[in-house]
Short mmCIF file of C-alpha atoms and ligand atoms in Angstrom, two decimals:
data_model
loop_
_atom_site.label_atom_id
_atom_site.label_comp_id
_atom_site.label_asym_id
_atom_site.label_seq_id
_atom_site.Cartn_x
_atom_site.Cartn_y
_atom_site.Cartn_z
CA ALA A 60 93.38 45.99 137.54
CA LYS A 61 97.20 46.32 137.56
CA TRP A 62 97.34 45.82 141.31
CA ALA A 63 95.02 42.78 141.10
CA ASN A 64 97.20 41.30 138.40
CA PHE A 65 100.33 41.97 140.48
CA ARG A 66 98.78 40.11 143.41
CA HIS A 67 97.76 37.28 141.11
CA ARG A 68 101.29 37.01 139.74
CA LYS A 69 102.79 37.09 143.23
CA ARG A 70 100.43 34.34 144.39
CA LEU A 71 101.10 31.93 141.51
CA SER A 72 104.79 32.78 141.40
CA ALA A 73 105.20 31.80 145.08
CA LEU A 74 104.24 28.23 144.09
CA ILE A 75 107.16 28.01 141.65
CA PRO A 76 110.62 27.19 143.06
CA GLY A 77 113.32 29.90 143.06
CA ASP A 78 113.96 32.98 145.19
CA GLU A 79 112.23 36.26 144.36
CA GLY A 80 114.97 38.60 145.61
CA LEU A 81 114.32 41.84 147.44
CA PRO A 82 110.94 43.53 147.95
CA ILE A 83 110.26 46.10 145.17
CA PHE A 84 113.55 45.43 143.32
CA GLY A 85 113.22 41.65 142.99
CA ASN A 86 116.31 39.95 141.56
CA ILE A 87 117.56 42.97 139.66
CA PHE A 88 120.79 43.38 141.64
CA GLU A 89 121.71 39.73 141.09
CA LEU A 90 121.86 40.18 137.31
CA GLY A 91 124.99 41.40 135.54
CA ARG A 92 124.82 45.04 134.49
CA THR A 93 126.79 44.72 131.25
CA PRO A 94 125.77 42.89 128.05
CA GLU A 95 128.42 40.28 128.89
CA ALA A 96 127.73 39.81 132.60
CA GLY A 97 123.97 39.73 131.94
CA LEU A 98 124.33 36.63 129.76
CA ARG A 99 126.52 34.91 132.34
CA SER A 100 124.09 35.52 135.16
CA PHE A 101 121.19 33.98 133.21
CA LEU A 102 123.29 30.88 132.50
CA GLU A 103 124.26 30.62 136.17
CA ARG A 104 120.65 30.87 137.32
CA ALA A 105 119.59 28.21 134.81
CA LYS A 106 122.34 25.89 136.04
CA ALA A 107 121.44 26.58 139.68
CA ALA A 108 117.77 25.70 138.99
CA ARG A 109 118.85 22.35 137.54
CA ASP A 110 121.28 21.61 140.37
CA ASP A 111 119.09 22.83 143.25
CA TRP A 112 115.68 21.45 142.40
CA ASN A 113 116.10 19.61 139.11
CA GLY A 114 114.21 22.45 137.45
CA THR A 115 114.05 23.60 133.85
CA LEU A 116 112.32 26.87 134.59
CA VAL A 117 114.08 30.03 135.79
CA LYS A 118 111.98 32.49 137.75
CA LEU A 119 112.97 36.15 138.06
CA TRP A 120 111.37 39.28 139.38
CA ILE A 121 112.66 42.43 137.73
CA MET A 122 111.05 45.23 139.72
CA HIS A 123 107.31 44.56 139.29
CA ASP A 124 107.76 42.31 136.24
CA SER A 125 107.61 38.53 136.72
CA VAL A 126 109.79 36.76 134.17
CA PHE A 127 109.98 33.03 133.43
CA MET A 128 112.64 31.35 131.32
CA PRO A 129 112.07 27.69 130.36
CA THR A 130 115.38 25.92 129.72
CA SER A 131 114.24 22.81 127.86
CA GLY A 132 112.23 22.18 124.71
CA GLU A 133 109.70 20.14 126.65
CA MET A 134 109.01 23.05 128.98
CA LEU A 135 108.80 25.49 126.05
CA GLN A 136 106.29 23.38 124.11
CA PRO A 137 103.00 24.78 125.53
CA LEU A 138 104.16 28.34 124.82
CA LEU A 139 105.56 27.68 121.37
CA GLU A 140 102.54 25.70 120.22
CA SER A 141 99.96 28.13 121.54
CA SER A 142 98.07 29.97 118.82
CA GLU A 143 96.84 32.47 121.43
CA GLU A 144 99.97 33.42 123.36
CA ILE A 145 101.65 35.26 120.52
CA ASN A 146 101.92 38.79 121.89
CA LYS A 147 105.44 40.12 122.21
CA GLY A 148 107.08 41.33 125.42
CA GLU A 149 107.11 45.06 126.13
CA ASP A 150 110.89 45.41 125.67
CA TYR A 151 110.29 45.30 121.94
CA ASN A 152 108.24 48.51 121.95
CA ILE A 153 111.36 50.60 121.73
CA LEU A 154 111.80 49.44 118.13
CA LYS A 155 108.37 50.61 117.06
CA SER A 156 109.51 54.08 116.02
CA TRP A 157 111.59 52.44 113.29
CA LEU A 158 109.68 49.25 112.46
CA GLY A 159 106.10 50.31 113.22
CA THR A 160 103.98 47.26 113.87
CA GLY A 161 105.31 45.19 111.01
CA LEU A 162 105.34 41.40 111.28
CA LEU A 163 107.93 41.20 114.08
CA LEU A 164 106.16 43.58 116.43
CA ALA A 165 102.52 43.27 115.36
CA GLY A 166 99.89 42.43 118.00
CA ALA A 167 97.90 39.20 117.60
CA ASP A 168 95.13 40.32 115.19
CA LYS A 169 97.26 42.31 112.80
CA TRP A 170 99.94 39.62 112.96
CA ARG A 171 97.53 36.87 111.84
CA SER A 172 96.51 38.63 108.64
CA ARG A 173 100.04 39.88 107.84
CA ARG A 174 101.64 36.51 108.42
CA LYS A 175 99.10 34.90 106.10
CA MET A 176 99.81 37.48 103.44
CA LEU A 177 103.63 37.34 103.75
CA THR A 178 104.14 33.58 104.08
CA PRO A 179 103.93 32.94 100.29
CA THR A 180 106.76 35.43 99.70
CA PHE A 181 109.03 33.02 101.64
CA HIS A 182 107.85 29.88 99.88
CA PHE A 183 110.87 27.96 98.61
CA SER A 184 109.91 28.63 94.98
CA GLN A 185 110.14 32.38 95.72
CA LEU A 186 113.40 31.94 97.61
CA ASP A 187 115.04 30.65 94.45
CA GLY A 188 114.66 34.17 93.10
CA TYR A 189 116.96 35.48 95.86
CA VAL A 190 119.69 32.90 95.36
CA ALA A 191 121.33 34.73 92.44
CA THR A 192 121.49 37.94 94.50
CA MET A 193 123.05 36.07 97.43
CA ASN A 194 125.69 34.55 95.14
CA ARG A 195 126.48 37.96 93.69
CA HIS A 196 127.08 39.44 97.14
CA ALA A 197 129.09 36.44 98.34
CA LYS A 198 131.39 36.89 95.36
CA VAL A 199 131.87 40.57 96.17
CA LEU A 200 132.77 39.59 99.74
CA VAL A 201 135.39 36.98 98.77
CA ASP A 202 136.98 39.51 96.41
CA VAL A 203 137.14 42.16 99.14
CA LEU A 204 138.61 39.61 101.56
CA GLU A 205 141.59 39.24 99.18
CA ASP A 206 143.04 42.47 100.67
CA HIS A 207 143.02 40.93 104.14
CA ALA A 208 144.69 37.59 103.44
CA ASP A 209 147.67 36.29 105.43
CA HIS A 210 147.35 38.39 108.55
CA GLU A 211 145.00 38.35 111.51
CA PHE A 212 142.03 40.72 111.15
CA ASP A 213 138.49 41.15 112.42
CA VAL A 214 136.21 39.92 109.64
CA PHE A 215 132.98 40.87 111.44
CA PRO A 216 132.59 44.49 110.19
CA LEU A 217 132.93 43.26 106.57
CA ILE A 218 130.43 40.46 107.13
CA LYS A 219 128.01 42.87 108.68
CA ARG A 220 128.15 45.25 105.74
CA CYS A 221 127.88 42.44 103.23
CA THR A 222 124.79 40.91 104.88
CA LEU A 223 123.28 44.40 105.02
CA ASP A 224 123.92 44.77 101.27
CA THR A 225 122.33 41.37 100.64
CA ILE A 226 119.17 42.02 102.63
CA CYS A 227 118.88 45.49 101.10
CA ALA A 228 119.05 43.99 97.60
CA THR A 229 116.60 41.18 98.37
CA ALA A 230 114.17 43.24 100.46
CA MET A 231 114.23 46.46 98.45
CA GLY A 232 116.02 45.68 95.21
CA LYS A 233 118.48 48.45 96.15
CA ASP A 234 122.21 48.16 95.67
CA LEU A 235 123.67 49.77 98.77
CA ASP A 236 127.26 48.58 98.33
CA SER A 237 128.15 49.41 101.92
CA LEU A 238 130.97 46.90 101.61
CA HIS A 239 132.83 49.45 99.49
CA GLN A 240 131.13 52.59 100.79
CA PRO A 241 130.40 52.27 104.50
CA GLU A 242 129.91 55.99 105.03
CA GLN A 243 126.31 56.33 103.92
CA PRO A 244 123.58 58.02 105.94
CA TYR A 245 121.33 54.93 105.92
CA VAL A 246 124.10 52.56 107.01
CA GLU A 247 125.19 54.90 109.78
CA ALA A 248 121.61 55.57 110.90
CA ILE A 249 120.68 51.92 111.38
CA ALA A 250 123.96 51.23 113.18
CA LYS A 251 123.13 54.15 115.51
CA ILE A 252 119.58 52.91 116.10
CA GLY A 253 121.06 49.53 117.09
CA ALA A 254 123.56 51.14 119.48
CA LEU A 255 120.84 53.35 121.01
CA ASN A 256 118.68 50.28 121.68
CA VAL A 257 121.48 48.59 123.56
CA LYS A 258 122.09 51.76 125.58
CA GLN A 259 118.39 52.03 126.41
CA GLN A 260 118.29 48.46 127.70
CA MET A 261 121.36 48.78 129.88
CA LEU A 262 120.75 52.18 131.49
CA PRO A 263 117.82 52.34 133.94
CA HIS A 264 117.47 56.12 133.55
CA LEU A 265 116.40 55.40 129.94
CA TRP A 266 113.72 52.85 130.85
CA SER A 267 110.92 55.42 131.09
CA SER A 268 109.76 57.59 128.20
CA PHE A 269 110.28 60.63 130.47
CA GLY A 270 113.96 59.64 130.99
CA ARG A 271 114.45 59.02 127.28
CA ARG A 272 113.18 62.53 126.49
CA LEU A 273 115.06 64.18 129.32
CA PHE A 274 118.45 62.70 128.44
CA GLY A 275 118.19 63.34 124.70
CA TRP A 276 117.89 59.66 123.79
CA GLN A 277 114.53 60.10 122.09
CA LYS A 278 115.71 63.00 119.95
CA GLU A 279 118.76 61.12 118.72
CA ASN A 280 116.72 57.99 118.04
CA ASP A 281 114.05 59.89 116.10
CA ALA A 282 116.65 61.72 113.99
CA ASN A 283 118.19 58.40 112.93
CA VAL A 284 114.80 56.80 112.32
CA THR A 285 113.96 59.71 110.00
CA VAL A 286 117.11 59.02 107.98
CA ALA A 287 116.34 55.29 107.80
CA HIS A 288 112.73 55.92 106.74
CA ALA A 289 113.84 58.41 104.10
CA LEU A 290 115.70 55.71 102.18
CA THR A 291 112.89 53.15 102.43
CA ASN A 292 110.34 55.77 101.34
CA GLU A 293 112.50 56.83 98.42
CA VAL A 294 112.97 53.25 97.21
CA ILE A 295 109.25 52.46 97.54
CA ALA A 296 108.34 55.58 95.53
CA GLU A 297 110.88 54.66 92.83
CA ARG A 298 109.64 51.07 92.57
CA ILE A 299 105.99 52.14 92.37
CA ALA A 300 106.86 54.67 89.66
CA SER A 301 108.87 52.23 87.57
CA ARG A 302 106.15 49.61 87.95
CA ALA A 303 103.56 52.11 86.73
CA LYS A 304 105.72 52.70 83.65
CA GLY A 305 105.95 48.92 83.15
CA GLU A 306 109.70 48.98 83.78
CA ALA A 307 109.83 46.56 86.73
CA ASP A 308 111.96 43.58 85.87
CA VAL A 309 109.76 40.60 86.66
CA ASN A 310 112.73 38.25 86.86
CA LYS A 311 114.45 40.39 89.46
CA LYS A 312 111.67 40.78 91.97
CA ALA A 313 112.61 42.01 95.42
CA PHE A 314 110.42 41.39 98.45
CA LEU A 315 109.18 44.98 98.07
CA ASP A 316 107.94 44.30 94.51
CA ARG A 317 105.96 41.36 95.79
CA LEU A 318 104.34 43.62 98.39
CA ILE A 319 103.57 46.28 95.81
CA SER A 320 101.81 43.71 93.65
CA GLU A 321 99.71 42.77 96.71
CA MET A 322 98.66 46.42 97.13
CA ASP A 323 95.66 46.15 94.86
CA LYS A 324 94.40 42.84 96.22
CA THR A 325 94.83 43.75 99.90
CA ASN A 326 94.42 47.04 101.69
CA LEU A 327 98.13 47.66 102.08
CA SER A 328 99.10 51.33 102.26
CA ILE A 329 102.55 52.74 101.49
CA GLU A 330 103.07 53.02 105.25
CA ASP A 331 102.20 49.31 105.68
CA ILE A 332 104.68 48.37 103.00
CA ARG A 333 107.38 50.48 104.58
CA GLU A 334 107.01 48.88 107.99
CA GLU A 335 107.33 45.40 106.50
CA VAL A 336 110.37 46.32 104.43
CA ASP A 337 112.00 47.97 107.46
CA THR A 338 111.16 44.89 109.52
CA PHE A 339 112.92 42.61 107.07
CA MET A 340 115.91 44.92 106.98
CA PHE A 341 116.13 44.78 110.78
CA ALA A 342 115.28 41.11 111.33
CA GLY A 343 117.36 39.86 108.43
CA HIS A 344 120.72 41.56 108.70
CA ASP A 345 122.16 41.57 112.22
CA THR A 346 120.94 38.02 112.81
CA THR A 347 122.51 36.61 109.66
CA SER A 348 125.79 38.46 110.21
CA SER A 349 125.98 37.09 113.76
CA ALA A 350 125.35 33.54 112.49
CA LEU A 351 127.90 33.88 109.71
CA GLY A 352 130.50 35.40 112.04
CA TRP A 353 130.12 32.63 114.63
CA THR A 354 130.16 29.86 111.99
CA ILE A 355 133.40 31.26 110.61
CA TRP A 356 134.81 31.37 114.17
CA CYS A 357 133.83 27.73 114.76
CA LEU A 358 135.34 26.53 111.48
CA ALA A 359 138.54 28.58 111.95
CA ASN A 360 139.09 26.89 115.31
CA HIS A 361 138.30 23.36 114.15
CA PRO A 362 140.54 22.67 111.13
CA GLU A 363 139.53 19.01 110.74
CA ILE A 364 135.85 19.92 110.63
CA GLN A 365 136.61 22.73 108.19
CA GLN A 366 138.58 20.29 105.99
CA ARG A 367 135.58 17.93 105.92
CA VAL A 368 133.30 20.79 104.88
CA TYR A 369 135.80 21.78 102.20
CA GLU A 370 135.92 18.22 100.85
CA GLU A 371 132.14 18.14 100.71
CA ILE A 372 132.12 21.46 98.88
CA THR A 373 134.68 20.32 96.27
CA SER A 374 132.81 17.06 95.77
CA VAL A 375 129.72 19.15 94.94
CA PHE A 376 131.27 22.04 92.95
CA GLY A 377 134.44 20.41 91.56
CA GLU A 378 137.54 22.61 91.49
CA ASP A 379 135.73 25.69 90.15
CA GLU A 380 135.74 28.39 92.78
CA ASP A 381 133.60 30.80 90.77
CA ILE A 382 130.35 28.99 90.00
CA ASP A 383 127.13 29.88 91.74
CA CYS A 384 125.68 27.80 94.52
CA THR A 385 122.14 26.83 93.47
CA SER A 386 119.36 25.11 95.40
CA ASP A 387 120.48 21.71 94.08
CA GLU A 388 123.98 22.19 95.44
CA MET A 389 122.70 23.54 98.73
CA ALA A 390 120.69 20.35 99.20
CA GLN A 391 123.87 18.31 98.81
CA LEU A 392 125.83 20.27 101.45
CA VAL A 393 124.60 18.11 104.32
CA TYR A 394 127.71 18.25 106.49
CA LEU A 395 127.88 22.03 106.13
CA ASP A 396 124.24 22.12 107.17
CA ARG A 397 125.15 20.28 110.39
CA CYS A 398 128.09 22.63 111.02
CA ILE A 399 125.85 25.70 110.65
CA LYS A 400 123.24 24.19 112.95
CA GLU A 401 125.86 23.41 115.59
CA SER A 402 127.08 26.98 115.40
CA LEU A 403 123.47 28.23 115.77
CA ARG A 404 123.16 25.95 118.78
CA LEU A 405 126.25 27.23 120.55
CA PHE A 406 125.87 30.84 119.46
CA PRO A 407 122.18 31.51 118.75
CA PRO A 408 122.01 34.99 117.16
CA VAL A 409 118.75 35.72 119.00
CA PRO A 410 119.61 34.55 122.52
CA PHE A 411 116.29 35.69 124.03
CA ALA A 412 112.84 36.38 122.58
CA LEU A 413 110.05 37.70 124.76
CA ARG A 414 106.29 37.11 125.03
CA ARG A 415 103.74 38.72 127.31
CA LEU A 416 101.25 36.16 128.67
CA ASP A 417 97.61 37.11 128.07
CA GLU A 418 96.23 34.20 130.14
CA ASP A 419 97.56 31.85 132.80
CA LEU A 420 99.58 29.13 131.09
CA GLN A 421 100.25 25.60 132.33
CA MET A 422 103.88 24.78 131.76
CA GLY A 423 104.88 21.33 133.01
CA PRO A 424 103.76 21.18 136.66
CA TYR A 425 103.54 24.98 137.01
CA LEU A 426 100.80 27.47 136.30
CA LEU A 427 102.43 30.66 135.01
CA PRO A 428 100.46 33.80 135.77
CA ARG A 429 98.98 36.04 133.07
CA GLY A 430 100.73 39.39 132.69
CA SER A 431 104.17 37.75 133.09
CA THR A 432 107.00 38.00 130.60
CA LEU A 433 107.99 34.67 129.11
CA CYS A 434 111.43 34.32 127.65
CA ILE A 435 112.07 31.90 124.82
CA SER A 436 115.80 31.49 125.20
CA PRO A 437 117.66 29.45 122.62
CA TYR A 438 120.82 30.41 124.54
CA LEU A 439 119.71 28.72 127.77
CA VAL A 440 118.10 25.68 126.11
CA HIS A 441 121.08 25.05 123.81
CA ARG A 442 123.53 25.20 126.73
CA ASN A 443 121.56 22.92 129.01
CA GLU A 444 124.13 20.16 129.71
CA ARG A 445 121.37 17.62 130.31
CA ILE A 446 120.26 18.05 126.70
CA TYR A 447 123.64 18.70 125.12
CA PRO A 448 126.44 17.05 127.14
CA ASN A 449 129.63 19.18 127.17
CA PRO A 450 127.63 22.07 125.75
CA LEU A 451 130.63 24.29 125.05
CA VAL A 452 132.18 21.74 122.69
CA TYR A 453 131.58 22.38 118.98
CA ASP A 454 130.42 19.04 117.59
CA PRO A 455 128.38 19.07 114.34
CA ASP A 456 127.61 15.35 114.80
CA ARG A 457 125.04 16.38 117.37
CA PHE A 458 122.93 17.05 114.27
CA LEU A 459 123.26 13.57 112.75
CA PRO A 460 119.65 12.40 112.18
CA GLU A 461 119.93 9.65 114.83
CA ASN A 462 121.08 12.19 117.44
CA VAL A 463 118.41 14.75 116.51
CA GLU A 464 115.78 12.03 116.91
CA ARG A 465 116.79 11.47 120.53
CA ARG A 466 116.04 15.07 121.49
CA HIS A 467 112.80 16.97 121.93
CA PRO A 468 111.96 18.88 118.69
CA TYR A 469 112.09 22.20 120.62
CA ASP A 470 115.53 21.53 122.12
CA PHE A 471 116.90 23.34 119.05
CA VAL A 472 115.14 26.66 118.55
CA PRO A 473 117.49 29.28 117.03
CA PHE A 474 114.58 30.51 114.90
CA SER A 475 112.03 30.06 117.68
CA ALA A 476 109.24 27.61 116.72
CA GLY A 477 105.50 27.31 116.35
CA PRO A 478 103.20 29.84 114.66
CA ARG A 479 105.33 32.87 115.54
CA ASN A 480 108.65 31.42 114.42
CA CYS A 481 111.13 33.13 112.10
CA ILE A 482 109.59 33.60 108.67
CA GLY A 483 113.08 34.05 107.19
CA GLN A 484 114.72 30.86 108.42
CA LYS A 485 115.07 29.13 105.03
CA PHE A 486 116.25 32.40 103.54
CA ALA A 487 118.88 32.65 106.31
CA MET A 488 120.06 29.04 105.99
CA ASN A 489 120.41 29.50 102.22
CA GLN A 490 122.43 32.64 102.68
CA LEU A 491 124.71 31.01 105.24
CA LYS A 492 125.37 28.01 102.98
CA ILE A 493 126.02 30.19 99.96
CA PHE A 494 128.41 32.51 101.80
CA ILE A 495 130.38 29.73 103.53
CA SER A 496 130.67 27.74 100.30
CA TRP A 497 132.11 30.79 98.51
CA ILE A 498 134.54 31.65 101.31
CA LEU A 499 135.85 28.09 101.74
CA ARG A 500 136.32 27.54 98.02
CA ARG A 501 138.67 30.54 97.97
CA TYR A 502 140.29 30.46 101.44
CA ARG A 503 141.39 28.30 104.31
CA ILE A 504 140.28 29.99 107.53
CA GLU A 505 142.73 29.89 110.45
CA SER A 506 142.67 31.16 113.99
CA GLU A 507 145.62 32.30 116.10
CA ARG A 508 143.47 32.30 119.22
CA ALA A 509 141.92 29.60 121.38
CA PHE A 510 138.28 28.71 120.66
CA ASP A 511 137.20 29.75 124.15
CA GLU A 512 139.07 33.04 123.95
CA ARG A 513 135.92 34.96 123.12
CA ARG A 514 133.63 37.27 125.01
CA GLU A 515 130.00 36.59 124.29
CA LEU A 516 127.64 39.45 124.83
CA THR A 517 124.14 40.30 123.90
CA GLU A 518 123.26 43.47 122.06
CA VAL A 519 119.81 42.04 121.42
CA ILE A 520 121.80 39.89 119.00
CA LEU A 521 124.55 37.58 120.28
CA LYS A 522 127.93 39.07 119.39
CA SER A 523 131.57 38.44 120.07
CA GLY A 524 132.95 41.25 122.24
CA ASP A 525 136.34 41.01 120.51
CA GLY A 526 135.12 40.64 116.94
CA ILE A 527 135.78 37.55 114.81
CA ASN A 528 139.56 37.48 114.45
CA ILE A 529 140.84 35.10 111.81
CA VAL A 530 143.61 34.62 109.25
CA LEU A 531 142.69 33.79 105.66
CA ARG A 532 145.04 31.76 103.43
CA ASP A 533 144.47 31.53 99.71
CA ARG A 534 143.86 27.92 98.66
C1 LIG B 906 120.37 33.27 111.28
C2 LIG B 906 119.50 34.23 111.03
C3 LIG B 906 118.22 34.43 111.79
C4 LIG B 906 117.88 34.05 113.06
C5 LIG B 906 118.72 33.31 114.07
C6 LIG B 906 116.51 34.52 113.29
C7 LIG B 906 115.80 34.30 114.46
C8 LIG B 906 114.51 34.71 114.67
C9 LIG B 906 113.77 34.49 115.89
C10 LIG B 906 114.29 33.78 117.12
C11 LIG B 906 112.54 35.03 115.72
C12 LIG B 906 111.41 35.07 116.75
C13 LIG B 906 111.49 36.39 117.47
C14 LIG B 906 110.46 36.55 118.54
O1 LIG B 906 109.69 35.64 118.86
O2 LIG B 906 110.40 37.66 119.08
C15 LIG B 906 112.50 35.62 114.40
C16 LIG B 906 111.40 36.26 113.87
C17 LIG B 906 111.42 36.87 112.63
N1 LIG B 906 112.43 36.82 111.68
FE1 LIG B 906 114.19 35.88 111.89
N2 LIG B 906 116.07 35.14 112.16
C18 LIG B 906 117.07 35.11 111.22
C19 LIG B 906 117.02 35.61 109.94
C20 LIG B 906 115.95 36.26 109.40
C21 LIG B 906 115.88 36.75 108.05
C22 LIG B 906 116.98 36.59 107.02
C23 LIG B 906 114.68 37.38 107.92
C24 LIG B 906 114.08 38.07 106.72
C25 LIG B 906 114.47 37.89 105.51
C26 LIG B 906 113.99 37.26 109.18
C27 LIG B 906 112.73 37.78 109.45
C28 LIG B 906 112.04 37.56 110.61
C29 LIG B 906 110.71 38.11 110.86
C30 LIG B 906 109.92 39.01 109.93
C31 LIG B 906 110.32 37.66 112.12
C32 LIG B 906 108.98 37.90 112.79
C33 LIG B 906 108.07 36.75 112.41
C34 LIG B 906 106.68 36.82 113.05
O3 LIG B 906 106.54 37.37 114.14
O4 LIG B 906 105.77 36.28 112.42
N3 LIG B 906 114.78 36.57 110.05
N4 LIG B 906 113.71 35.39 113.78
#
């Protein structure tokens, strides 16, 4: 069956423009071998497809895997809107030892029932419950930043720890305080799991499970996963015990508490709960820190835009730099909203998301063969110069309603779109608005570097290879 599918993929793929590289290896040697060069080569291929044959679909063969990357919203539409083609690409499997088959990695059937069950926990009325926690952590961050004012420093490690603390508090109701105490087994373990994933993707000798065992990768991964699971298990046991004693504070419900209250109605086991909590920890912390880091970088390098955001913030909050940002205020921060969106356009935290096609799929004039990997790439769509002229320019006005209207709805997809989109997108946008509004009320952000003096690279998440170097000035 595998051979028949290979032949089928070869046959349909030959009808789609683009070269297929060498026999057996395909295009693998044409792709950059570092997280930085890899990104560049995808962009170059997307540009070449547009220039050579006016195409918005990149075709690649990576060994025996056929990969297609649509580079416009219009091309993406049939995939994003399909309620059938929702199975993830195989590259994700490596995360299963930590996340199990929670919402992010679940196959179609399990996903449908889980998504239905979890959607209400992200309803905007529930999100209000997380706003106080977000404000609390933003305040801790601006206080810690005080020690770094007036000289250039890399803010990214602090942002990363603070977003980890926030998601830990909202997902598990646990105060990690990694901002003050970074040396904790859990914090170190999930950082190691992240680094091991990047290593596994980049080094071909770790692509097979035999190689991963032989070179000690698996052992190191499993040891760190055990540490990460230990904390989640401990917190779940504590919350169940305090709930049984009637001690759970109903006004301070974490995501975990909502799942525990579902336990009786649904058939959720402790294991099921753990995989969802771990999934939210994973999906909700690196992504948000990347988005926050890049937004800070954009504002630091565009003082006039930053000043306009600041003026909007003071018009909403007055001169008080210490009051909480509530849902009402967030709704009024419309210019900040455009600035965050423009930063998500230029630097989408998830540059590539993968699906495995179960059936042949018609995409524009092409029939894509079943068994192929399809790549939803916000990075390639958002940098398509035919959709966003001068794509490397940071211009929040691209998100003025009249400009948004002129584009295809899927030309902006930082959170993916359709049934399998990001369940946490409102949560993330709230957190970004709250954090930026706290930081800008206290500090002016400056940059001593040029905006384009940055190395973008993908470690699953889009990062800056040099950190986010800024100077903070007290207002
Ligand atoms: C700026 C921040 C974020 C970005 C850019 C982002 C982006 C994405 C993207 C592109 C996907 C689709 C992945 C795929 O198809 O493989 C996704 C899925 C997901 N995200 Fe986010 N995300 C962010 C924040 C969050 C937060 C804060 C949470 C949790 C609180 C979260 C939870 C999830 C989950 C659970 C999924 C899987 C949904 C499903 O398959 O039904 N994300 N996210």
